[in-house]
PDB file of C-alpha atoms and ligand atoms in Angstrom:
ATOM      1  CA  MET E 188     -11.124 -35.576  31.008  1.00 69.00           C
ATOM      2  CA  ALA E 189     -14.671 -34.962  29.835  1.00 78.00           C
ATOM      3  CA  THR E 190     -15.845 -31.373  29.345  1.00 81.00           C
ATOM      4  CA  VAL E 191     -19.251 -30.592  30.758  1.00 84.00           C
ATOM      5  CA  VAL E 192     -21.211 -28.147  28.615  1.00 83.00           C
ATOM      6  CA  ARG E 193     -24.103 -26.673  30.536  1.00 82.00           C
ATOM      7  CA  THR E 194     -27.148 -25.497  28.603  1.00 86.00           C
ATOM      8  CA  TYR E 195     -28.335 -21.930  29.095  1.00 82.00           C
ATOM      9  CA  GLU E 196     -31.112 -21.648  31.605  1.00 84.00           C
ATOM     10  CA  PRO E 197     -32.682 -18.158  31.662  1.00 84.00           C
ATOM     11  CA  GLY E 198     -33.304 -16.740  35.131  1.00 84.00           C
ATOM     12  CA  TYR E 199     -36.534 -15.074  36.232  1.00 86.00           C
ATOM     13  CA  TRP E 200     -35.582 -11.571  34.957  1.00 83.00           C
ATOM     14  CA  ASP E 201     -34.032 -12.944  31.794  1.00 83.00           C
ATOM     15  CA  LYS E 202     -37.459 -14.093  30.705  1.00 86.00           C
ATOM     16  CA  PHE E 203     -38.578 -10.435  30.492  1.00 87.00           C
ATOM     17  CA  TYR E 204     -35.604  -9.608  28.159  1.00 89.00           C
ATOM     18  CA  LEU E 205     -35.412  -6.169  29.786  1.00 90.00           C
ATOM     19  CA  PRO E 206     -32.003  -6.540  31.506  1.00 89.00           C
ATOM     20  CA  ALA E 207     -30.476  -7.710  28.218  1.00 90.00           C
ATOM     21  CA  ILE E 208     -32.048  -4.799  26.311  1.00 93.00           C
ATOM     22  CA  ALA E 209     -30.810  -2.332  28.954  1.00 94.00           C
ATOM     23  CA  ARG E 210     -27.283  -3.785  28.795  1.00 94.00           C
ATOM     24  CA  GLY E 211     -27.334  -3.535  24.985  1.00 95.00           C
ATOM     25  CA  LEU E 212     -28.497   0.101  25.036  1.00 97.00           C
ATOM     26  CA  LEU E 213     -25.873   0.978  27.643  1.00 97.00           C
ATOM     27  CA  LEU E 214     -23.166  -0.591  25.488  1.00 95.00           C
ATOM     28  CA  THR E 215     -24.381   1.420  22.476  1.00 95.00           C
ATOM     29  CA  LEU E 216     -24.372   4.624  24.536  1.00 96.00           C
ATOM     30  CA  VAL E 217     -20.817   4.015  25.744  1.00 95.00           C
ATOM     31  CA  ARG E 218     -19.611   3.288  22.188  1.00 91.00           C
ATOM     32  CA  MET E 219     -21.143   6.554  20.925  1.00 91.00           C
ATOM     33  CA  PHE E 220     -18.653   8.584  22.945  1.00 92.00           C
ATOM     34  CA  ARG E 221     -15.572   6.508  22.167  1.00 92.00           C
ATOM     35  CA  ARG E 222     -13.078   7.332  19.429  1.00 89.00           C
ATOM     36  CA  LYS E 223     -14.396   5.941  16.137  1.00 85.00           C
ATOM     37  CA  ASP E 224     -12.502   3.066  14.562  1.00 85.00           C
ATOM     38  CA  THR E 225     -13.925   3.840  11.114  1.00 90.00           C
ATOM     39  CA  ILE E 226     -13.207   6.716   8.722  1.00 92.00           C
ATOM     40  CA  PRO E 227     -15.446   8.159   5.984  1.00 94.00           C
ATOM     41  CA  TYR E 228     -13.299   6.839   3.118  1.00 93.00           C
ATOM     42  CA  PRO E 229     -12.791   8.056   0.405  1.00 90.00           C
ATOM     43  CA  ASP E 230     -13.455  11.573   1.692  1.00 93.00           C
ATOM     44  CA  ILE E 231     -10.809  10.951   4.350  1.00 95.00           C
ATOM     45  CA  LYS E 232      -7.940   8.696   3.341  1.00 94.00           C
ATOM     46  CA  TYR E 233      -6.435   6.162   5.700  1.00 94.00           C
ATOM     47  CA  VAL E 234      -2.768   7.015   6.325  1.00 96.00           C
ATOM     48  CA  PRO E 235      -0.722   3.829   6.672  1.00 96.00           C
ATOM     49  CA  ALA E 236       2.055   3.579   9.246  1.00 95.00           C
ATOM     50  CA  ASP E 237       5.644   4.385   8.259  1.00 93.00           C
ATOM     51  CA  GLY E 238       7.211   1.424   6.518  1.00 94.00           C
ATOM     52  CA  TYR E 239       3.982   0.350   4.827  1.00 97.00           C
ATOM     53  CA  ARG E 240       4.770  -1.610   1.679  1.00 97.00           C
ATOM     54  CA  GLY E 241       2.529  -0.363  -1.125  1.00 97.00           C
ATOM     55  CA  LEU E 242       2.984   0.571  -4.765  1.00 97.00           C
ATOM     56  CA  HIS E 243       6.618   0.706  -5.900  1.00 97.00           C
ATOM     57  CA  ARG E 244       8.511   3.679  -7.238  1.00 98.00           C
ATOM     58  CA  LEU E 245      11.819   4.200  -9.027  1.00 98.00           C
ATOM     59  CA  ASN E 246      13.806   6.982  -7.399  1.00 98.00           C
ATOM     60  CA  LYS E 247      15.588   9.817  -9.187  1.00 96.00           C
ATOM     61  CA  ASP E 248      18.893  11.470  -8.242  1.00 93.00           C
ATOM     62  CA  GLU E 249      19.428  15.192  -7.623  1.00 92.00           C
ATOM     63  CA  ASP E 250      19.781  15.751 -11.393  1.00 89.00           C
ATOM     64  CA  GLY E 251      16.391  14.152 -12.010  1.00 92.00           C
ATOM     65  CA  ARG E 252      17.897  11.036 -13.546  1.00 92.00           C
ATOM     66  CA  ILE E 253      16.672   7.561 -12.773  1.00 94.00           C
ATOM     67  CA  LYS E 254      18.851   6.046 -10.027  1.00 95.00           C
ATOM     68  CA  CYS E 255      18.454   2.502 -11.295  1.00 97.00           C
ATOM     69  CA  VAL E 256      21.528   1.057 -13.023  1.00 95.00           C
ATOM     70  CA  ALA E 257      19.741  -2.074 -14.271  1.00 96.00           C
ATOM     71  CA  CYS E 258      21.945  -4.397 -12.205  1.00 96.00           C
ATOM     72  CA  GLU E 259      18.983  -6.808 -11.877  1.00 97.00           C
ATOM     73  CA  MET E 260      19.667  -7.513  -8.183  1.00 98.00           C
ATOM     74  CA  CYS E 261      16.015  -6.784  -7.345  1.00 98.00           C
ATOM     75  CA  GLN E 262      14.858  -9.097 -10.110  1.00 98.00           C
ATOM     76  CA  THR E 263      17.088 -11.858  -8.715  1.00 98.00           C
ATOM     77  CA  ALA E 264      15.882 -11.317  -5.146  1.00 98.00           C
ATOM     78  CA  CYS E 265      12.192 -11.202  -6.047  1.00 98.00           C
ATOM     79  CA  PRO E 266      10.521 -14.417  -4.819  1.00 98.00           C
ATOM     80  CA  ALA E 267       7.459 -13.844  -6.999  1.00 98.00           C
ATOM     81  CA  HIS E 268       9.428 -13.377 -10.247  1.00 98.00           C
ATOM     82  CA  CYS E 269       7.373 -10.347 -11.096  1.00 98.00           C
ATOM     83  CA  ILE E 270      10.133  -7.902 -12.076  1.00 98.00           C
ATOM     84  CA  ASP E 271      11.229  -7.736 -15.714  1.00 98.00           C
ATOM     85  CA  ILE E 272      14.279  -5.598 -16.535  1.00 98.00           C
ATOM     86  CA  VAL E 273      16.004  -5.065 -19.871  1.00 97.00           C
ATOM     87  CA  PRO E 274      19.250  -3.067 -19.504  1.00 96.00           C
ATOM     88  CA  GLU E 275      20.814  -0.781 -22.075  1.00 94.00           C
ATOM     89  CA  PRO E 276      23.776   1.648 -22.112  1.00 92.00           C
ATOM     90  CA  ALA E 277      22.923   4.887 -20.323  1.00 87.00           C
ATOM     91  CA  PRO E 278      22.235   7.784 -22.740  1.00 84.00           C
ATOM     92  CA  TRP E 279      24.384  10.284 -20.813  1.00 80.00           C
ATOM     93  CA  ASP E 280      28.146  10.452 -21.317  1.00 76.00           C
ATOM     94  CA  ASP E 281      29.464  12.437 -18.352  1.00 77.00           C
ATOM     95  CA  GLY E 282      31.156   9.758 -16.284  1.00 70.00           C
ATOM     96  CA  GLY E 283      27.934   8.770 -14.543  1.00 72.00           C
ATOM     97  CA  GLU E 284      26.354   5.353 -14.503  1.00 75.00           C
ATOM     98  CA  GLU E 285      26.956   3.294 -17.618  1.00 84.00           C
ATOM     99  CA  ARG E 286      23.722   1.310 -17.592  1.00 90.00           C
ATOM    100  CA  HIS E 287      20.102   2.066 -17.084  1.00 91.00           C
ATOM    101  CA  PRO E 288      16.889   0.134 -17.692  1.00 96.00           C
ATOM    102  CA  ALA E 289      15.398   0.286 -21.181  1.00 96.00           C
ATOM    103  CA  LYS E 290      12.502  -1.677 -19.718  1.00 97.00           C
ATOM    104  CA  PHE E 291      11.521  -2.019 -16.067  1.00 98.00           C
ATOM    105  CA  GLU E 292       8.185  -3.645 -15.390  1.00 97.00           C
ATOM    106  CA  ILE E 293       6.554  -5.032 -12.254  1.00 98.00           C
ATOM    107  CA  ASP E 294       3.528  -7.307 -12.450  1.00 97.00           C
ATOM    108  CA  LEU E 295       1.529  -6.050  -9.487  1.00 96.00           C
ATOM    109  CA  LEU E 296      -0.802  -9.035  -9.575  1.00 96.00           C
ATOM    110  CA  LYS E 297       2.101 -11.362  -8.865  1.00 97.00           C
ATOM    111  CA  CYS E 298       3.868  -9.111  -6.364  1.00 98.00           C
ATOM    112  CA  ILE E 299       3.499 -10.088  -2.711  1.00 98.00           C
ATOM    113  CA  PHE E 300       4.857  -6.741  -1.446  1.00 98.00           C
ATOM    114  CA  CYS E 301       7.590  -8.404   0.580  1.00 98.00           C
ATOM    115  CA  GLY E 302      10.050  -5.528   0.045  1.00 97.00           C
ATOM    116  CA  PHE E 303      12.969  -7.803  -0.904  1.00 98.00           C
ATOM    117  CA  CYS E 304      13.572  -5.757  -4.067  1.00 98.00           C
ATOM    118  CA  GLU E 305      14.045  -2.643  -1.930  1.00 98.00           C
ATOM    119  CA  LEU E 306      16.467  -4.453   0.386  1.00 98.00           C
ATOM    120  CA  ALA E 307      18.471  -5.923  -2.501  1.00 98.00           C
ATOM    121  CA  CYS E 308      18.976  -2.645  -4.370  1.00 98.00           C
ATOM    122  CA  PRO E 309      22.538  -1.266  -4.006  1.00 97.00           C
ATOM    123  CA  LYS E 310      21.517   2.141  -5.396  1.00 96.00           C
ATOM    124  CA  ASP E 311      18.460   2.921  -3.262  1.00 97.00           C
ATOM    125  CA  ALA E 312      16.626   3.060  -6.577  1.00 98.00           C
ATOM    126  CA  ILE E 313      13.503   1.023  -5.903  1.00 98.00           C
ATOM    127  CA  GLU E 314      11.256   1.738  -2.969  1.00 98.00           C
ATOM    128  CA  LEU E 315       7.804   0.691  -1.820  1.00 98.00           C
ATOM    129  CA  THR E 316       5.503   3.616  -1.098  1.00 97.00           C
ATOM    130  CA  GLU E 317       2.410   4.236   1.007  1.00 97.00           C
ATOM    131  CA  ILE E 318       0.052   3.963  -1.990  1.00 96.00           C
ATOM    132  CA  TYR E 319      -2.593   1.277  -1.549  1.00 95.00           C
ATOM    133  CA  ASP E 320      -5.607   2.505  -3.510  1.00 91.00           C
ATOM    134  CA  TYR E 321      -5.004   1.584  -7.088  1.00 89.00           C
ATOM    135  CA  ALA E 322      -7.157  -0.792  -9.094  1.00 86.00           C
ATOM    136  CA  SER E 323      -8.124  -1.668 -12.618  1.00 87.00           C
ATOM    137  CA  PHE E 324     -10.614  -3.745 -14.556  1.00 88.00           C
ATOM    138  CA  SER E 325      -7.802  -5.111 -16.726  1.00 89.00           C
ATOM    139  CA  ARG E 326      -4.922  -7.423 -15.761  1.00 90.00           C
ATOM    140  CA  ASP E 327      -2.662  -5.741 -18.334  1.00 90.00           C
ATOM    141  CA  ASP E 328      -3.141  -2.393 -16.614  1.00 90.00           C
ATOM    142  CA  LEU E 329      -1.648  -3.831 -13.441  1.00 93.00           C
ATOM    143  CA  ILE E 330       1.774  -4.220 -14.986  1.00 95.00           C
ATOM    144  CA  ILE E 331       3.492  -0.968 -14.083  1.00 95.00           C
ATOM    145  CA  ASP E 332       6.316   0.166 -16.349  1.00 95.00           C
ATOM    146  CA  ARG E 333       9.374   2.376 -15.936  1.00 96.00           C
ATOM    147  CA  GLU E 334       7.528   5.606 -16.688  1.00 95.00           C
ATOM    148  CA  GLY E 335       4.751   4.660 -14.282  1.00 95.00           C
ATOM    149  CA  LEU E 336       7.265   3.894 -11.536  1.00 96.00           C
ATOM    150  CA  LEU E 337       8.943   7.262 -12.105  1.00 96.00           C
ATOM    151  CA  LYS E 338       5.572   9.017 -11.924  1.00 95.00           C
ATOM    152  CA  VAL E 339       4.973   7.354  -8.553  1.00 96.00           C
ATOM    153  CA  TYR E 340       8.267   8.919  -7.429  1.00 96.00           C
ATOM    154  CA  ASP E 341       7.067  12.334  -8.619  1.00 95.00           C
ATOM    155  CA  ILE E 342       3.835  12.184  -6.622  1.00 94.00           C
ATOM    156  CA  THR E 343       5.261  10.600  -3.461  1.00 95.00           C
ATOM    157  CA  SER E 344       8.590  12.406  -3.109  1.00 95.00           C
ATOM    158  CA  MET E 345       6.949  15.533  -1.638  1.00 94.00           C
ATOM    159  CA  GLY E 346       5.495  13.715   1.379  1.00 94.00           C
ATOM    160  CA  ASN E 347       2.862  11.149   2.222  1.00 96.00           C
ATOM    161  CA  ILE E 348       0.160  11.538  -0.423  1.00 95.00           C
ATOM    162  CA  TYR E 349      -2.715  10.599   1.899  1.00 95.00           C
ATOM    163  CA  GLU E 350      -1.733  13.195   4.485  1.00 96.00           C
ATOM    164  CA  ARG E 351      -1.564  15.748   1.669  1.00 96.00           C
ATOM    165  CA  GLN E 352      -4.932  14.637   0.261  1.00 94.00           C
ATOM    166  CA  ASN E 353      -6.468  14.876   3.735  1.00 96.00           C
ATOM    167  CA  ARG E 354      -5.165  18.463   3.896  1.00 95.00           C
ATOM    168  CA  GLY E 355      -7.080  19.234   0.688  1.00 93.00           C
ATOM    169  CA  GLU E 356      -4.338  18.824  -1.911  1.00 92.00           C
ATOM    170  CA  SER E 357      -5.582  17.345  -5.169  1.00 88.00           C
ATOM    171  CA  ILE E 358      -3.285  14.481  -6.160  1.00 85.00           C
ATOM    172  CA  GLN E 359      -4.220  11.997  -8.852  1.00 80.00           C
ATOM    173  CA  ILE E 360      -2.548   8.607  -8.858  1.00 76.00           C
ATOM    174  CA  ASP E 361      -1.912   8.626 -12.594  1.00 67.00           C
ATOM    175  CA  THR E 362       0.942   6.278 -13.344  1.00 61.00           C
ATOM    176  CA  GLY E 363       0.171   5.621 -16.986  1.00 58.00           C
ATOM    177  CA  ASN E 364      -1.398   2.195 -17.013  1.00 53.00           C
ATOM    178  CA  LEU E 365      -2.957   2.432 -13.571  1.00 57.00           C
TER     179      LEU E 365
HETATM  180  S1  SF4 W 218       7.907  -6.470  -3.195  1.00 89.87           S
HETATM  181 FE1  SF4 W 218       8.677  -8.593  -3.237  1.00 89.87          FE
HETATM  182  S2  SF4 W 218       7.337  -9.647  -4.672  1.00 89.87           S
HETATM  183 FE2  SF4 W 218       7.058  -7.460  -5.029  1.00 89.87          FE
HETATM  184  S3  SF4 W 218       8.472  -6.902  -6.657  1.00 89.87           S
HETATM  185 FE3  SF4 W 218       9.542  -6.546  -4.732  1.00 89.87          FE
HETATM  186  S4  SF4 W 218      10.648  -8.449  -4.288  1.00 89.87           S
HETATM  187 FE4  SF4 W 218       9.091  -8.924  -5.855  1.00 89.87          FE
HETATM  188  S1  SF4 W 219      16.173  -1.080  -8.919  1.00 89.87           S
HETATM  189 FE1  SF4 W 219      18.157  -1.312  -7.867  1.00 89.87          FE
HETATM  190  S2  SF4 W 219      18.472  -3.521  -7.734  1.00 89.87           S
HETATM  191 FE2  SF4 W 219      16.875  -3.192  -9.278  1.00 89.87          FE
HETATM  192  S3  SF4 W 219      17.986  -3.120 -11.205  1.00 89.87           S
HETATM  193 FE3  SF4 W 219      17.763  -1.011 -10.475  1.00 89.87          FE
HETATM  194  S4  SF4 W 219      19.649  -0.589  -9.342  1.00 89.87           S
HETATM  195 FE4  SF4 W 219      19.522  -2.818  -9.574  1.00 89.87          FE
END
């Protein structure tokens, strides 16, 4: 069935443009008193919803040791092949975990932030955090290493960093390379 497209024919008052201007000003006036959809970033940081999948961290246990046992399950589950783990015997000899990662790197430029690594981990050792505002001029800087991932744990384990920054706390996202 054919679609009839009618051309716009301005009415008598439309030719004065005044009704359209009045409608536009009224719309502006109404919007002025509505809740703003924008925020003055970076003075105020956007706080993502719970479950947001941002920069990764490696968790520590109650003794401050890395929880990761270098089982490589996250590396196997990662669809982007951006996790690189090299295991080694754990340095502690007290009946705890026998392995830990000598190297644990994530290429953030390849990562698609799917969260599969977090789901695959049997030790609750890797977790995606709320952090979204990291950047670099160098590709190499966007490969985060074990120490960087542990630093992310240190700055995020005391609560959402953007809520804390919005309360006036000074928190630098310094994860080594980033
Ligand atoms: S979030 Fe997804 S793509 Fe990124 S490291 Fe984890 S499994 Fe790989
Ligand atoms: S982060 Fe979890 S899944 Fe990945 S190697 Fe460590 S313990 Fe295994």
